[in-house]
Amino acid sequence: MSNFCSIVINGKTIKCSGNNMAVIDGNIIVDGKVISSNIPNNAKIVINGDVDKLECDGFVEVYGNAGSIHCGGSCTVSKDIYGSIKAGGSVKYGKVSGDICAGGNVKCRNK
């Protein structure tokens, strides 16, 4: 899967590339390296491009494909999920290869 091109956190764009991303304890971590700090809890995260693995506490939107996602809020993936997804809120996606665990509604756009 290709690398993502940018991350938008609560409207602030950060240019970067990598395969795996986490927002933990106020830090954005890409492929094991902290690239930004002081991220608020439950921030809305937007990834422009594909991501292999994503972990965050807040809401997430991925404009591309995703491997696996674990997020505390709702999750929207514009294309497909090639792994599993666990979300505290609702989930919208193209198609999924793995399991879905959601605290809210689940909606597949490609039926």
mmCIF file of C-alpha atoms in Angstrom:
data_model
loop_
_atom_site.group_PDB
_atom_site.id
_atom_site.type_symbol
_atom_site.label_atom_id
_atom_site.label_comp_id
_atom_site.label_asym_id
_atom_site.label_seq_id
_atom_site.Cartn_x
_atom_site.Cartn_y
_atom_site.Cartn_z
ATOM 1 C CA MET A 1 0.000 0.000 0.000
ATOM 2 C CA SER A 2 1.287 3.514 -0.756
ATOM 3 C CA ASN A 3 2.152 5.984 1.963
ATOM 4 C CA PHE A 4 -0.120 8.807 3.072
ATOM 5 C CA CYS A 5 0.771 12.351 1.989
ATOM 6 C CA SER A 6 -0.621 14.545 4.754
ATOM 7 C CA ILE A 7 -2.438 14.472 8.070
ATOM 8 C CA VAL A 8 -4.949 17.132 9.094
ATOM 9 C CA ILE A 9 -5.503 17.448 12.852
ATOM 10 C CA ASN A 10 -8.378 19.769 13.812
ATOM 11 C CA GLY A 11 -7.790 21.743 10.594
ATOM 12 C CA LYS A 12 -3.960 21.954 10.823
ATOM 13 C CA THR A 13 -2.147 20.193 7.939
ATOM 14 C CA ILE A 14 1.068 18.288 8.564
ATOM 15 C CA LYS A 15 2.936 16.983 5.502
ATOM 16 C CA CYS A 16 4.520 13.585 6.017
ATOM 17 C CA SER A 17 4.717 10.085 4.666
ATOM 18 C CA GLY A 18 4.801 6.667 6.242
ATOM 19 C CA ASN A 19 2.895 3.438 6.689
ATOM 20 C CA ASN A 20 1.808 3.404 10.331
ATOM 21 C CA MET A 21 0.373 6.252 12.375
ATOM 22 C CA ALA A 22 -0.712 6.702 15.964
ATOM 23 C CA VAL A 23 -1.957 9.655 17.979
ATOM 24 C CA ILE A 24 -1.028 8.724 21.554
ATOM 25 C CA ASP A 25 -0.654 10.976 24.607
ATOM 26 C CA GLY A 26 -0.863 14.112 22.470
ATOM 27 C CA ASN A 27 1.836 12.969 20.020
ATOM 28 C CA ILE A 28 1.554 12.116 16.334
ATOM 29 C CA ILE A 29 3.804 9.129 15.745
ATOM 30 C CA VAL A 30 4.595 8.010 12.187
ATOM 31 C CA ASP A 31 6.553 4.788 11.712
ATOM 32 C CA GLY A 32 7.810 5.021 15.303
ATOM 33 C CA LYS A 33 8.953 8.690 15.155
ATOM 34 C CA VAL A 34 7.170 11.596 16.879
ATOM 35 C CA ILE A 35 6.463 14.219 14.207
ATOM 36 C CA SER A 36 4.204 16.564 16.219
ATOM 37 C CA SER A 37 3.204 17.107 19.851
ATOM 38 C CA ASN A 38 0.499 18.828 21.894
ATOM 39 C CA ILE A 39 -2.376 17.249 19.968
ATOM 40 C CA PRO A 40 -5.643 17.676 21.915
ATOM 41 C CA ASN A 41 -7.539 14.628 23.159
ATOM 42 C CA ASN A 42 -10.280 13.432 20.794
ATOM 43 C CA ALA A 43 -8.900 15.468 17.892
ATOM 44 C CA LYS A 44 -10.468 14.950 14.466
ATOM 45 C CA ILE A 45 -7.864 13.299 12.238
ATOM 46 C CA VAL A 46 -7.939 13.322 8.427
ATOM 47 C CA ILE A 47 -5.406 11.280 6.442
ATOM 48 C CA ASN A 48 -4.991 12.073 2.754
ATOM 49 C CA GLY A 49 -3.676 8.876 1.159
ATOM 50 C CA ASP A 50 -3.357 5.219 2.144
ATOM 51 C CA VAL A 51 -2.304 4.012 5.601
ATOM 52 C CA ASP A 52 -1.359 0.493 6.726
ATOM 53 C CA LYS A 53 -2.123 0.894 10.445
ATOM 54 C CA LEU A 54 -3.804 3.695 12.377
ATOM 55 C CA GLU A 55 -4.456 4.081 16.094
ATOM 56 C CA CYS A 56 -6.055 7.154 17.682
ATOM 57 C CA ASP A 57 -8.400 8.280 20.429
ATOM 58 C CA GLY A 58 -10.630 10.551 18.353
ATOM 59 C CA PHE A 59 -12.521 10.615 15.069
ATOM 60 C CA VAL A 60 -10.742 9.676 11.852
ATOM 61 C CA GLU A 61 -11.322 10.082 8.119
ATOM 62 C CA VAL A 62 -9.064 8.327 5.608
ATOM 63 C CA TYR A 63 -9.201 9.526 1.998
ATOM 64 C CA GLY A 64 -7.634 6.364 0.582
ATOM 65 C CA ASN A 65 -7.311 2.700 1.614
ATOM 66 C CA ALA A 66 -6.540 1.440 5.124
ATOM 67 C CA GLY A 67 -4.945 -1.698 6.527
ATOM 68 C CA SER A 68 -6.255 -1.740 10.106
ATOM 69 C CA ILE A 69 -7.761 0.995 12.248
ATOM 70 C CA HIS A 70 -8.384 1.306 15.978
ATOM 71 C CA CYS A 71 -10.021 4.594 16.939
ATOM 72 C CA GLY A 72 -11.997 5.913 19.867
ATOM 73 C CA GLY A 73 -14.511 7.830 17.748
ATOM 74 C CA SER A 74 -16.233 7.361 14.411
ATOM 75 C CA CYS A 75 -14.319 6.307 11.309
ATOM 76 C CA THR A 76 -14.829 6.955 7.599
ATOM 77 C CA VAL A 77 -12.644 5.348 4.918
ATOM 78 C CA SER A 78 -13.242 6.593 1.368
ATOM 79 C CA LYS A 79 -11.967 3.403 -0.262
ATOM 80 C CA ASP A 80 -11.374 -0.072 1.221
ATOM 81 C CA ILE A 81 -10.181 -1.579 4.511
ATOM 82 C CA TYR A 82 -7.791 -4.505 4.012
ATOM 83 C CA GLY A 83 -7.688 -5.469 7.680
ATOM 84 C CA SER A 84 -9.958 -5.069 10.681
ATOM 85 C CA ILE A 85 -11.461 -1.982 12.229
ATOM 86 C CA LYS A 86 -12.424 -1.180 15.799
ATOM 87 C CA ALA A 87 -14.185 2.130 16.416
ATOM 88 C CA GLY A 88 -15.928 3.630 19.412
ATOM 89 C CA GLY A 89 -18.469 5.271 17.091
ATOM 90 C CA SER A 90 -19.886 4.600 13.637
ATOM 91 C CA VAL A 91 -17.981 3.178 10.651
ATOM 92 C CA LYS A 92 -18.404 3.986 6.926
ATOM 93 C CA TYR A 93 -16.265 2.257 4.294
ATOM 94 C CA GLY A 94 -16.038 0.904 0.739
ATOM 95 C CA LYS A 95 -15.442 -2.768 1.532
ATOM 96 C CA VAL A 96 -13.651 -4.599 4.327
ATOM 97 C CA SER A 97 -11.574 -7.784 4.389
ATOM 98 C CA GLY A 98 -11.461 -8.244 8.177
ATOM 99 C CA ASP A 99 -13.739 -7.795 11.160
ATOM 100 C CA ILE A 100 -15.617 -4.671 12.228
ATOM 101 C CA CYS A 101 -16.320 -3.761 15.843
ATOM 102 C CA ALA A 102 -18.230 -0.484 16.170
ATOM 103 C CA GLY A 103 -19.986 1.324 18.980
ATOM 104 C CA GLY A 104 -22.378 2.907 16.462
ATOM 105 C CA ASN A 105 -23.784 2.281 12.978
ATOM 106 C CA VAL A 106 -21.879 0.422 10.252
ATOM 107 C CA LYS A 107 -22.418 1.468 6.625
ATOM 108 C CA CYS A 108 -20.861 -0.097 3.519
ATOM 109 C CA ARG A 109 -21.045 2.178 0.470
ATOM 110 C CA ASN A 110 -20.187 -0.572 -2.094
ATOM 111 C CA LYS A 111 -23.080 -3.012 -2.103
#
